[in-house]
Structures are given as structure tokens and as C-alpha cells.
Amino acid sequence: MNLRAPVGWLAALAVILGLPARAVDFRQQSVSKSKQFVIFSSDVRLRQRVASYADELTQDVRELLGGTGLWKIPIVITLDPAEISDPVAPPAVLRLVDTAGGQKIEINVKIGRDPSAVNMQKVMLRALLLEYAYRGIPVEGGTAYVEAPWWVLEGLIEMERRRDAGIDSDLFRRLVETNHLPPIENFLREKPEELGPTALSVDRALAMGLLQMLVEQPDGHLNLAHLVRDWPQSNGDPMALLAKEFPAVAGNSQTLQKWWTINLARYAAADRFEGLTAEETDKLLTPLLQIEFVINKKGEKKTFAVSDYAQFMKLPSSRITLGNRHAEIIALGTRGNALLRPVVTDYEQIFALLARGKTRGMRERLAKVEEYRAFVLKRMSEIADYLNWFEATQMKTKSGAFDNYLKTVNELSDQARKQKGPIERYLDELEKQF
């Protein structure tokens, strides 16, 4: 997904600063390609850029929610310059209203001296999620409406920001290693507007980890769409909706807390420049594909291969055992070799499906992943044999080409261990509070 503003976005907003404060000519409008957004402004370039940006965000939300259908409620944006007498422009106003022609969503924006203060990305995403939740649901005049959960919105924004800026692995590592994650029930009910900037930045990163974990589940995008759709009728109970749409990872708060922590551990390991080799990854994966189950009331145990799912699926202990093995597969994925990552990811999904009792097409999936696994290992063995032959028969001396690189890596590693950045200092303060 691409949530970045188009090139020149802030410059286009700045254009309007030079205009005298006057009423916008509402005959001047631009319409997005999807026809969902109608933008009113006296500046034609600004209108066109906002319309183009709206189409990008619409596509991003469609992808997040599994390819949602066509829109039902139009979104009307009015962009005006702030009054000269106002040192700070008021925040953007978003409303869902009834009109003679049906419902519409209004966004009114006053642009002041600092165009970057207008977070159009966030307010337009709020509008898109609100439109999806209220399709076909009448809202009578004066009736309160409910916007999408804060962690869906912030997680979506943070996913793209982290894609551009990279994962702050130190933040996730400290949170996981010190076990200072907030209880998931409290986290889901937080009010971000009441948090300070630093605490909010941490919560946004945690929201991204939760959202990414959910959409990576089988049918995760569609189930998230159902959650957003049902949110207005949920009475503000996120745990009940999560348990309904994601029973494998959110059946109860303890299970969701566990999966959330495991997923965040993946980000904690994101900056490791020395990972496992393909052979090491496969050596750790192989025993995970052999599962030991309790087979009777006497506590007797028997080991099955994952391909023997037809034999162990009916055992009473299968769901818990498969869930625990799924967690181990995810943990391996944080360290596994990149070439075998598709294999580990496929097995993550296989164990998630088996834990939910779903076996349709399972034999074909297992055959496909094992075929790819064998191909990668064979090719890596052939490459290793060639390199060993080349080193033994062709190379006379070491090239030294990477000496400076390795020296720099070692120096940076030593420096990182000696210095603490602002995030680490903040987390130290959190540790004292906990």
C-alpha cells in the first residue's frame, strides 16, 4: 500500500496561503476518478492534487479490507484559507450528515500558515473507513455515529510510515524483552488524543503490529472488513468482535496477548544483519513439523508428521497443541533465512488453518511447500559446492574487498551498545513506572 502524499503536496497547500481570505466559489470543483470524492477550492491545482491523493487512499483502504465493493456515500471536501486573524488554523472537521439526496460525509479544512499541520491523510482515511462502516445504515439527524477503531486507523498509517522509514527494532526489542506491553484490553480501549506525543508514537507502532498480525491470518483482510463493518453496532467492545472474526488468535484476551507479543518479536529482530543460513533454518524447521500429541486419557503420547493431519485432527488435544506449534513456527520466521521465508510463512498459515479445524486443500498445500523447500535446499547445496570448488582451485589470495565493510559494522555495533537514543531513555522511564 502507498499512503505517501504525492510529490509537491505541501507545496500545493502552500499556494493557498498567498490568497486573500474570501469565500470559495463552489462552482469550482474537482472529482476523483472513483467519483467518491468531490473537492471544492478556489485553487485548481490544489483540488486536482487532493482528488488524485484521494484515489490513492481509496485503493489502499480497498486492499486493507480485501477489495471492498463500490462506495455508497459521497465524501465532500471543502478547502478554505484560515482567517488572517487566526494564528493557528482550527482542526479539520469531519461529519456524517443526511441530505435530501441521501447521506454524505463532509470534510471542512481551514489551511493556516503551516500547511503540514493539516493531516489530510488521516482525516481522509477516517472518512473512508466511516463510509465503509455506514453503507446502507441510515443515520437520522442528531444521531451519534461511531468511527473506526483508533488502532485500525493508526496502524494503517504506521504501516506505510514504517515501510518508508524502516522498523525501529530497538523499540520493539525493549518492549518485548522487558515484557512491558500493556494489557491488550486496555490498549484497545485507549484514547490516543489523551496521550502525549512520545507515548502516542509507541502506541502507533503497537497498533501496526496488531493490525499486521490480523491481516496475515487466513482470510485476514476480509475478516478485518467484517470487523470495521460491525463496529458501529458493537457497543465499543473490541474483544468480542476480534474473537468473532479472528477466533484462532483472539479467542480470549490471553491468547490475543500471546499472538500480539509473538508478532512484535518479529519487528524486534528486523535489524539483524546476521541471520540463519538456509541449512540452519531448515534444521530448526524439521523437528517443528513432527508434533507430539496426547492420544488418550492415560496421558500416552504419539508423534505425528504434519502430513498425518487426518489422524491427529480428531484428538482432543489437537487444537491447543497445534496452536503452540504455530507460535514456534512464527518465532522461527523472525530469524529464518530469507530464501526459506516463503516456506516458513506457508507453514505458519498451514498450522493456523489446522488449529481452526480447516483441512480443505491441505494435502495440495503441503505438497507445494515441500516441493519448494526441496528446490531451495538443492539449489543452495549446488551453489555451496561450486563456491567450495572455486575457492579450492581458482582463488590464490583473499581479495580483502569486504574488510572495510566488516570493520564499519563492528564499529557501529560497539557504538550502538554504548549509546542510548531517546526511545531507549523513554522506555527506561516506562520501566521505572511499571
CSV table of C-alpha atoms in Angstrom, one decimal:
chain,number,residue,atom,x,y,z
A,1,MET,CA,0.0,0.0,0.0
A,2,ASN,CA,1.2,3.5,-0.7
A,3,LEU,CA,-0.1,6.2,1.7
A,4,ARG,CA,2.5,8.7,0.9
A,5,ALA,CA,1.4,12.1,-0.2
A,6,PRO,CA,2.1,12.9,-3.9
A,7,VAL,CA,5.2,14.9,-4.7
A,8,GLY,CA,4.5,18.6,-4.2
A,9,TRP,CA,1.6,18.0,-1.9
A,10,LEU,CA,2.7,20.5,0.8
A,11,ALA,CA,3.8,23.0,-1.9
A,12,ALA,CA,0.3,22.8,-3.3
A,13,LEU,CA,-1.2,23.5,0.1
A,14,ALA,CA,1.2,26.5,0.5
A,15,VAL,CA,-0.2,28.1,-2.7
A,16,ILE,CA,-3.4,29.0,-1.0
A,17,LEU,CA,-1.6,30.9,1.7
A,18,GLY,CA,-1.0,33.8,-0.6
A,19,LEU,CA,-4.7,34.2,-1.4
A,20,PRO,CA,-6.8,36.7,0.4
A,21,ALA,CA,-9.4,35.3,2.7
A,22,ARG,CA,-12.6,35.1,0.7
A,23,ALA,CA,-15.5,32.7,0.1
A,24,VAL,CA,-14.7,29.7,-2.1
A,25,ASP,CA,-16.5,29.7,-5.5
A,26,PHE,CA,-18.5,26.4,-5.1
A,27,ARG,CA,-18.8,26.1,-8.9
A,28,GLN,CA,-15.1,25.3,-8.9
A,29,GLN,CA,-14.8,21.7,-8.0
A,30,SER,CA,-12.7,18.6,-8.9
A,31,VAL,CA,-13.9,15.0,-8.7
A,32,SER,CA,-11.7,12.0,-8.0
A,33,LYS,CA,-11.6,9.2,-10.6
A,34,SER,CA,-13.7,6.9,-8.3
A,35,LYS,CA,-16.3,9.7,-8.2
A,36,GLN,CA,-16.5,9.3,-4.5
A,37,PHE,CA,-14.6,12.5,-3.6
A,38,VAL,CA,-15.7,15.9,-4.6
A,39,ILE,CA,-13.3,18.7,-3.7
A,40,PHE,CA,-14.2,22.4,-3.5
A,41,SER,CA,-11.4,25.0,-3.5
A,42,SER,CA,-10.6,28.2,-5.3
A,43,ASP,CA,-7.2,26.7,-6.3
A,44,VAL,CA,-7.5,24.3,-9.2
A,45,ARG,CA,-4.1,22.7,-8.7
A,46,LEU,CA,-4.8,22.0,-5.0
A,47,ARG,CA,-8.2,20.5,-5.9
A,48,GLN,CA,-6.6,18.2,-8.5
A,49,ARG,CA,-3.9,17.0,-6.2
A,50,VAL,CA,-6.3,16.3,-3.4
A,51,ALA,CA,-8.5,14.4,-5.9
A,52,SER,CA,-5.5,12.3,-7.1
A,53,TYR,CA,-4.4,11.6,-3.5
A,54,ALA,CA,-8.0,10.6,-2.6
A,55,ASP,CA,-7.9,7.9,-5.3
A,56,GLU,CA,-4.6,6.5,-3.8
A,57,LEU,CA,-6.1,6.3,-0.3
A,58,THR,CA,-9.3,4.7,-1.6
A,59,GLN,CA,-7.2,1.9,-3.2
A,60,ASP,CA,-5.2,1.5,0.0
A,61,VAL,CA,-8.3,1.0,2.1
A,62,ARG,CA,-9.7,-1.4,-0.5
A,63,GLU,CA,-6.6,-3.5,-0.3
A,64,LEU,CA,-6.6,-3.5,3.5
A,65,LEU,CA,-10.3,-4.6,3.6
A,66,GLY,CA,-9.9,-7.3,1.0
A,67,GLY,CA,-11.1,-5.5,-2.1
A,68,THR,CA,-14.3,-3.9,-0.8
A,69,GLY,CA,-17.1,-3.0,-3.3
A,70,LEU,CA,-18.0,0.3,-4.8
A,71,TRP,CA,-18.7,3.2,-2.5
A,72,LYS,CA,-22.2,4.3,-1.4
A,73,ILE,CA,-21.7,7.6,0.4
A,74,PRO,CA,-20.0,10.5,-1.3
A,75,ILE,CA,-17.3,12.4,0.5
A,76,VAL,CA,-17.2,16.2,0.0
A,77,ILE,CA,-14.1,18.2,0.9
A,78,THR,CA,-14.0,21.9,1.3
A,79,LEU,CA,-10.6,23.6,1.5
A,80,ASP,CA,-10.5,27.3,2.6
A,81,PRO,CA,-7.7,29.5,3.8
A,82,ALA,CA,-7.8,30.3,7.5
A,83,GLU,CA,-8.7,33.8,8.7
A,84,ILE,CA,-5.7,36.1,8.8
A,85,SER,CA,-6.6,36.9,12.4
A,86,ASP,CA,-6.3,33.2,13.4
A,87,PRO,CA,-2.7,32.4,14.4
A,88,VAL,CA,-3.5,28.7,14.3
A,89,ALA,CA,-5.9,27.2,11.9
A,90,PRO,CA,-8.7,25.1,13.5
A,91,PRO,CA,-8.5,21.3,13.1
A,92,ALA,CA,-10.3,19.7,10.1
A,93,VAL,CA,-14.0,18.9,10.8
A,94,LEU,CA,-15.5,15.6,9.6
A,95,ARG,CA,-19.2,14.9,9.7
A,96,LEU,CA,-21.7,12.3,8.5
A,97,VAL,CA,-24.9,14.1,7.5
A,98,ASP,CA,-28.3,13.4,6.0
A,99,THR,CA,-29.4,15.4,3.0
A,100,ALA,CA,-32.4,15.4,0.7
A,101,GLY,CA,-30.4,13.3,-1.8
A,102,GLY,CA,-29.1,10.9,0.9
A,103,GLN,CA,-26.1,10.6,3.2
A,104,LYS,CA,-22.8,12.3,2.6
A,105,ILE,CA,-19.6,12.8,4.5
A,106,GLU,CA,-18.3,16.4,4.8
A,107,ILE,CA,-14.7,17.4,5.5
A,108,ASN,CA,-14.1,21.1,6.1
A,109,VAL,CA,-10.5,22.2,6.2
A,110,LYS,CA,-9.0,25.6,7.1
A,111,ILE,CA,-5.4,25.9,5.9
A,112,GLY,CA,-3.2,28.2,8.0
A,113,ARG,CA,0.3,29.3,7.9
A,114,ASP,CA,1.7,25.8,8.3
A,115,PRO,CA,0.2,23.6,5.6
A,116,SER,CA,1.9,20.5,7.1
A,117,ALA,CA,-0.4,20.9,10.2
A,118,VAL,CA,-3.3,19.7,8.0
A,119,ASN,CA,-3.1,15.9,8.3
A,120,MET,CA,-5.2,15.2,5.2
A,121,GLN,CA,-4.0,11.6,5.1
A,122,LYS,CA,-5.5,10.9,8.5
A,123,VAL,CA,-8.8,12.8,8.1
A,124,MET,CA,-9.4,11.2,4.6
A,125,LEU,CA,-8.7,7.7,5.9
A,126,ARG,CA,-11.2,8.4,8.8
A,127,ALA,CA,-13.7,9.3,6.1
A,128,LEU,CA,-13.1,6.2,4.0
A,129,LEU,CA,-13.4,3.9,7.0
A,130,LEU,CA,-16.5,5.7,8.2
A,131,GLU,CA,-18.1,5.4,4.7
A,132,TYR,CA,-17.5,1.7,4.6
A,133,ALA,CA,-18.9,1.1,8.1
A,134,TYR,CA,-22.2,3.0,7.4
A,135,ARG,CA,-23.0,1.9,3.9
A,136,GLY,CA,-26.7,1.3,3.9
A,137,ILE,CA,-27.1,2.3,7.6
A,138,PRO,CA,-29.4,5.3,8.0
A,139,VAL,CA,-28.2,8.0,10.5
A,140,GLU,CA,-31.0,10.3,11.4
A,141,GLY,CA,-30.4,13.9,12.2
A,142,GLY,CA,-28.7,14.3,15.6
A,143,THR,CA,-27.9,10.6,15.9
A,144,ALA,CA,-24.4,9.9,17.0
A,145,TYR,CA,-22.2,7.8,14.8
A,146,VAL,CA,-19.1,5.8,15.6
A,147,GLU,CA,-15.8,6.0,13.7
A,148,ALA,CA,-13.5,3.0,13.1
A,149,PRO,CA,-11.3,1.7,16.0
A,150,TRP,CA,-8.4,4.0,16.6
A,151,TRP,CA,-5.9,1.2,16.3
A,152,VAL,CA,-7.1,0.3,12.8
A,153,LEU,CA,-6.6,3.9,11.6
A,154,GLU,CA,-3.3,4.5,13.3
A,155,GLY,CA,-2.0,1.0,12.5
A,156,LEU,CA,-2.8,1.6,8.8
A,157,ILE,CA,-0.9,4.9,8.7
A,158,GLU,CA,2.1,3.5,10.7
A,159,MET,CA,2.4,0.5,8.3
A,160,GLU,CA,3.3,2.8,5.5
A,161,ARG,CA,5.4,5.2,7.5
A,162,ARG,CA,7.5,2.3,8.8
A,163,ARG,CA,7.7,0.9,5.2
A,164,ASP,CA,9.4,4.2,4.2
A,165,ALA,CA,11.4,4.9,7.3
A,166,GLY,CA,12.2,1.3,8.4
A,167,ILE,CA,11.3,-0.6,11.5
A,168,ASP,CA,12.5,0.8,14.8
A,169,SER,CA,13.7,-2.6,16.1
A,170,ASP,CA,15.1,-1.2,19.3
A,171,LEU,CA,11.7,0.0,20.4
A,172,PHE,CA,10.1,-3.4,19.8
A,173,ARG,CA,13.0,-5.3,21.3
A,174,ARG,CA,12.9,-3.4,24.6
A,175,LEU,CA,9.1,-3.8,24.8
A,176,VAL,CA,9.3,-7.5,24.2
A,177,GLU,CA,12.3,-8.3,26.3
A,178,THR,CA,11.1,-6.3,29.3
A,179,ASN,CA,7.6,-7.7,28.9
A,180,HIS,CA,6.1,-4.2,29.3
A,181,LEU,CA,3.4,-4.5,26.7
A,182,PRO,CA,0.1,-3.0,28.0
A,183,PRO,CA,-2.8,-5.4,28.6
A,184,ILE,CA,-4.5,-5.9,25.3
A,185,GLU,CA,-7.9,-4.9,26.6
A,186,ASN,CA,-6.6,-1.6,28.0
A,187,PHE,CA,-4.7,-0.9,24.8
A,188,LEU,CA,-7.7,-1.4,22.5
A,189,ARG,CA,-9.8,1.0,24.6
A,190,GLU,CA,-7.2,3.8,24.8
A,191,LYS,CA,-8.0,7.3,23.7
A,192,PRO,CA,-5.0,8.5,21.6
A,193,GLU,CA,-6.0,12.1,21.9
A,194,GLU,CA,-5.2,12.0,25.6
A,195,LEU,CA,-1.7,10.7,25.1
A,196,GLY,CA,1.5,12.7,24.8
A,197,PRO,CA,3.4,12.7,21.6
A,198,THR,CA,6.0,10.1,22.7
A,199,ALA,CA,3.5,7.7,24.2
A,200,LEU,CA,1.3,8.1,21.1
A,201,SER,CA,4.3,7.2,18.8
A,202,VAL,CA,4.8,4.0,20.9
A,203,ASP,CA,1.1,3.1,20.7
A,204,ARG,CA,1.0,3.7,16.9
A,205,ALA,CA,3.8,1.2,16.5
A,206,LEU,CA,2.0,-1.3,18.7
A,207,ALA,CA,-1.2,-0.8,16.7
A,208,MET,CA,0.7,-1.5,13.5
A,209,GLY,CA,1.9,-4.8,15.0
A,210,LEU,CA,-1.6,-5.8,15.9
A,211,LEU,CA,-3.1,-4.8,12.5
A,212,GLN,CA,-0.3,-6.6,10.6
A,213,MET,CA,-0.9,-9.8,12.6
A,214,LEU,CA,-4.6,-9.8,11.9
A,215,VAL,CA,-4.4,-9.3,8.1
A,216,GLU,CA,-1.8,-12.1,7.9
A,217,GLN,CA,-4.3,-14.6,9.2
A,218,PRO,CA,-6.2,-16.8,6.7
A,219,ASP,CA,-8.9,-14.5,5.2
A,220,GLY,CA,-7.5,-11.8,7.4
A,221,HIS,CA,-8.3,-8.9,5.1
A,222,LEU,CA,-11.9,-9.9,4.7
A,223,ASN,CA,-12.3,-10.6,8.4
A,224,LEU,CA,-11.0,-7.2,9.2
A,225,ALA,CA,-13.5,-5.7,6.8
A,226,HIS,CA,-16.3,-7.5,8.7
A,227,LEU,CA,-14.9,-6.0,12.0
A,228,VAL,CA,-14.9,-2.5,10.6
A,229,ARG,CA,-18.4,-3.0,9.2
A,230,ASP,CA,-19.8,-4.4,12.5
A,231,TRP,CA,-18.0,-1.8,14.7
A,232,PRO,CA,-20.9,0.7,14.9
A,233,GLN,CA,-23.2,-2.0,16.4
A,234,SER,CA,-20.5,-3.4,18.8
A,235,ASN,CA,-21.2,-1.1,21.7
A,236,GLY,CA,-17.5,-0.4,21.8
A,237,ASP,CA,-16.5,-4.0,22.7
A,238,PRO,CA,-13.4,-4.7,20.5
A,239,MET,CA,-12.5,-8.0,22.2
A,240,ALA,CA,-15.9,-9.5,21.3
A,241,LEU,CA,-15.5,-8.5,17.6
A,242,LEU,CA,-11.9,-9.8,17.5
A,243,ALA,CA,-13.0,-13.1,19.0
A,244,LYS,CA,-15.7,-13.4,16.4
A,245,GLU,CA,-13.7,-12.6,13.3
A,246,PHE,CA,-10.2,-14.0,14.4
A,247,PRO,CA,-11.0,-16.9,16.7
A,248,ALA,CA,-7.6,-18.6,16.1
A,249,VAL,CA,-5.6,-15.7,17.6
A,250,ALA,CA,-8.2,-13.7,19.6
A,251,GLY,CA,-10.4,-16.3,21.2
A,252,ASN,CA,-9.7,-14.7,24.6
A,253,SER,CA,-7.6,-11.9,25.9
A,254,GLN,CA,-4.7,-14.2,26.9
A,255,THR,CA,-4.5,-15.8,23.5
A,256,LEU,CA,-4.6,-12.4,21.7
A,257,GLN,CA,-1.9,-11.0,24.1
A,258,LYS,CA,0.3,-14.0,23.3
A,259,TRP,CA,0.0,-13.7,19.5
A,260,TRP,CA,0.4,-10.0,19.7
A,261,THR,CA,3.7,-10.4,21.6
A,262,ILE,CA,5.0,-13.0,19.2
A,263,ASN,CA,4.2,-10.8,16.2
A,264,LEU,CA,6.0,-7.8,17.8
A,265,ALA,CA,9.0,-10.1,18.3
A,266,ARG,CA,9.3,-10.2,14.5
A,267,TYR,CA,9.9,-6.5,14.4
A,268,ALA,CA,12.4,-6.7,17.3
A,269,ALA,CA,14.5,-8.9,15.0
A,270,ALA,CA,14.1,-6.8,11.9
A,271,ASP,CA,17.5,-5.2,12.0
A,272,ARG,CA,19.5,-8.4,12.3
A,273,PHE,CA,22.2,-8.4,9.6
A,274,GLU,CA,23.4,-11.9,10.6
A,275,GLY,CA,20.6,-14.3,10.2
A,276,LEU,CA,20.4,-18.1,10.0
A,277,THR,CA,21.6,-19.8,6.9
A,278,ALA,CA,19.2,-21.8,4.8
A,279,GLU,CA,20.6,-25.1,6.2
A,280,GLU,CA,20.3,-23.8,9.8
A,281,THR,CA,16.7,-22.7,9.1
A,282,ASP,CA,15.8,-26.0,7.7
A,283,LYS,CA,17.4,-27.8,10.6
A,284,LEU,CA,15.3,-25.9,13.1
A,285,LEU,CA,12.1,-26.3,10.9
A,286,THR,CA,12.3,-30.0,10.5
A,287,PRO,CA,11.5,-31.0,14.1
A,288,LEU,CA,8.7,-28.5,14.2
A,289,LEU,CA,6.9,-30.5,11.5
A,290,GLN,CA,6.8,-33.5,13.9
A,291,ILE,CA,4.1,-33.0,16.5
A,292,GLU,CA,3.6,-34.9,19.7
A,293,PHE,CA,0.0,-35.4,20.9
A,294,VAL,CA,-1.6,-36.9,24.0
A,295,ILE,CA,-3.7,-39.7,22.5
A,296,ASN,CA,-5.7,-41.0,25.4
A,297,LYS,CA,-6.8,-40.3,29.0
A,298,LYS,CA,-3.8,-42.2,30.4
A,299,GLY,CA,-1.6,-39.4,29.0
A,300,GLU,CA,0.2,-41.6,26.5
A,301,LYS,CA,1.8,-39.7,23.6
A,302,LYS,CA,2.4,-40.3,20.0
A,303,THR,CA,4.4,-38.3,17.4
A,304,PHE,CA,2.8,-37.4,14.0
A,305,ALA,CA,4.1,-35.7,10.9
A,306,VAL,CA,2.1,-32.6,9.9
A,307,SER,CA,1.1,-34.6,6.8
A,308,ASP,CA,-0.7,-37.0,9.1
A,309,TYR,CA,-3.3,-34.4,10.0
A,310,ALA,CA,-6.2,-36.7,9.2
A,311,GLN,CA,-5.1,-38.9,12.1
A,312,PHE,CA,-4.5,-36.3,14.8
A,313,MET,CA,-7.2,-33.7,14.0
A,314,LYS,CA,-9.8,-35.6,16.0
A,315,LEU,CA,-7.7,-35.8,19.1
A,316,PRO,CA,-9.0,-33.7,22.0
A,317,SER,CA,-5.6,-32.0,22.5
A,318,SER,CA,-5.1,-31.2,18.8
A,319,ARG,CA,-6.2,-27.5,18.9
A,320,ILE,CA,-4.0,-26.4,21.8
A,321,THR,CA,-1.0,-28.4,20.5
A,322,LEU,CA,-1.3,-27.0,17.0
A,323,GLY,CA,-1.7,-23.5,18.4
A,324,ASN,CA,1.5,-23.8,20.4
A,325,ARG,CA,3.4,-25.2,17.4
A,326,HIS,CA,2.1,-22.3,15.3
A,327,ALA,CA,3.7,-20.0,17.7
A,328,GLU,CA,7.0,-21.8,17.4
A,329,ILE,CA,6.9,-21.5,13.6
A,330,ILE,CA,6.3,-17.8,13.8
A,331,ALA,CA,9.2,-17.4,16.2
A,332,LEU,CA,11.4,-19.2,13.7
A,333,GLY,CA,10.2,-16.8,11.0
A,334,THR,CA,11.8,-13.9,12.8
A,335,ARG,CA,15.2,-15.4,12.4
A,336,GLY,CA,14.9,-17.7,9.4
A,337,ASN,CA,16.9,-17.3,6.1
A,338,ALA,CA,15.2,-15.1,3.5
A,339,LEU,CA,15.3,-17.9,0.9
A,340,LEU,CA,13.2,-20.2,3.1
A,341,ARG,CA,10.9,-17.5,4.4
A,342,PRO,CA,8.2,-18.4,2.0
A,343,VAL,CA,8.4,-22.0,3.3
A,344,VAL,CA,8.1,-20.8,6.9
A,345,THR,CA,5.3,-18.4,6.1
A,346,ASP,CA,3.3,-21.2,4.3
A,347,TYR,CA,3.7,-23.5,7.4
A,348,GLU,CA,2.5,-20.6,9.6
A,349,GLN,CA,-0.7,-20.5,7.6
A,350,ILE,CA,-1.0,-24.3,7.5
A,351,PHE,CA,-0.8,-24.6,11.3
A,352,ALA,CA,-3.2,-21.7,11.7
A,353,LEU,CA,-5.7,-23.5,9.5
A,354,LEU,CA,-5.3,-26.8,11.2
A,355,ALA,CA,-5.7,-25.2,14.6
A,356,ARG,CA,-9.1,-24.0,13.3
A,357,GLY,CA,-10.0,-27.4,12.1
A,358,LYS,CA,-9.8,-26.5,8.4
A,359,THR,CA,-8.3,-29.1,6.1
A,360,ARG,CA,-9.7,-28.3,2.7
A,361,GLY,CA,-6.9,-28.4,0.0
A,362,MET,CA,-4.4,-29.1,2.8
A,363,ARG,CA,-2.7,-32.1,1.0
A,364,GLU,CA,-2.0,-29.9,-2.1
A,365,ARG,CA,-0.6,-27.1,0.1
A,366,LEU,CA,1.7,-29.4,1.9
A,367,ALA,CA,3.0,-30.9,-1.4
A,368,LYS,CA,3.6,-27.5,-2.9
A,369,VAL,CA,5.5,-26.1,0.1
A,370,GLU,CA,7.6,-29.2,0.4
A,371,GLU,CA,8.4,-29.1,-3.3
A,372,TYR,CA,9.7,-25.5,-3.0
A,373,ARG,CA,11.6,-26.4,0.2
A,374,ALA,CA,13.4,-29.2,-1.6
A,375,PHE,CA,14.2,-27.0,-4.6
A,376,VAL,CA,15.7,-24.2,-2.4
A,377,LEU,CA,17.9,-26.7,-0.4
A,378,LYS,CA,19.1,-28.4,-3.6
A,379,ARG,CA,20.0,-25.2,-5.3
A,380,MET,CA,21.8,-23.9,-2.1
A,381,SER,CA,23.8,-27.2,-2.0
A,382,GLU,CA,24.8,-26.8,-5.6
A,383,ILE,CA,25.9,-23.2,-5.0
A,384,ALA,CA,27.9,-24.2,-2.0
A,385,ASP,CA,29.6,-27.0,-3.9
A,386,TYR,CA,30.6,-24.6,-6.7
A,387,LEU,CA,31.9,-22.0,-4.3
A,388,ASN,CA,33.9,-24.6,-2.5
A,389,TRP,CA,35.4,-25.8,-5.8
A,390,PHE,CA,36.1,-22.3,-6.9
A,391,GLU,CA,37.9,-21.4,-3.6
A,392,ALA,CA,39.9,-24.6,-3.6
A,393,THR,CA,41.0,-24.5,-7.3
A,394,GLN,CA,40.8,-20.9,-8.6
A,395,MET,CA,41.4,-18.4,-5.8
A,396,LYS,CA,45.1,-17.8,-4.8
A,397,THR,CA,44.7,-15.0,-2.2
A,398,LYS,CA,42.0,-13.2,-0.3
A,399,SER,CA,40.5,-10.2,-2.1
A,400,GLY,CA,40.0,-8.1,1.1
A,401,ALA,CA,37.1,-6.4,-0.6
A,402,PHE,CA,34.9,-6.6,2.4
A,403,ASP,CA,37.4,-5.7,5.2
A,404,ASN,CA,36.3,-2.1,5.5
A,405,TYR,CA,32.6,-3.1,5.5
A,406,LEU,CA,33.1,-5.6,8.3
A,407,LYS,CA,35.2,-3.1,10.3
A,408,THR,CA,32.4,-0.5,10.0
A,409,VAL,CA,29.7,-3.0,11.1
A,410,ASN,CA,31.8,-3.8,14.1
A,411,GLU,CA,32.4,-0.2,15.0
A,412,LEU,CA,28.7,0.7,14.6
A,413,SER,CA,27.7,-2.3,16.8
A,414,ASP,CA,30.1,-1.2,19.5
A,415,GLN,CA,28.8,2.4,19.3
A,416,ALA,CA,25.2,1.3,19.5
A,417,ARG,CA,25.8,-0.7,22.6
A,418,LYS,CA,27.4,2.3,24.4
A,419,GLN,CA,24.8,4.9,23.5
A,420,LYS,CA,21.1,5.2,24.3
A,421,GLY,CA,18.8,7.0,22.0
A,422,PRO,CA,15.7,9.0,23.1
A,423,ILE,CA,13.4,5.9,22.6
A,424,GLU,CA,15.6,3.8,24.9
A,425,ARG,CA,15.7,6.6,27.5
A,426,TYR,CA,11.9,6.9,27.4
A,427,LEU,CA,11.5,3.1,27.7
A,428,ASP,CA,13.8,3.2,30.8
A,429,GLU,CA,11.3,5.7,32.3
A,430,LEU,CA,8.4,3.4,31.4
A,431,GLU,CA,10.2,0.5,33.1
A,432,LYS,CA,10.5,2.5,36.4
A,433,GLN,CA,6.8,3.3,36.2
A,434,PHE,CA,5.8,-0.3,35.7
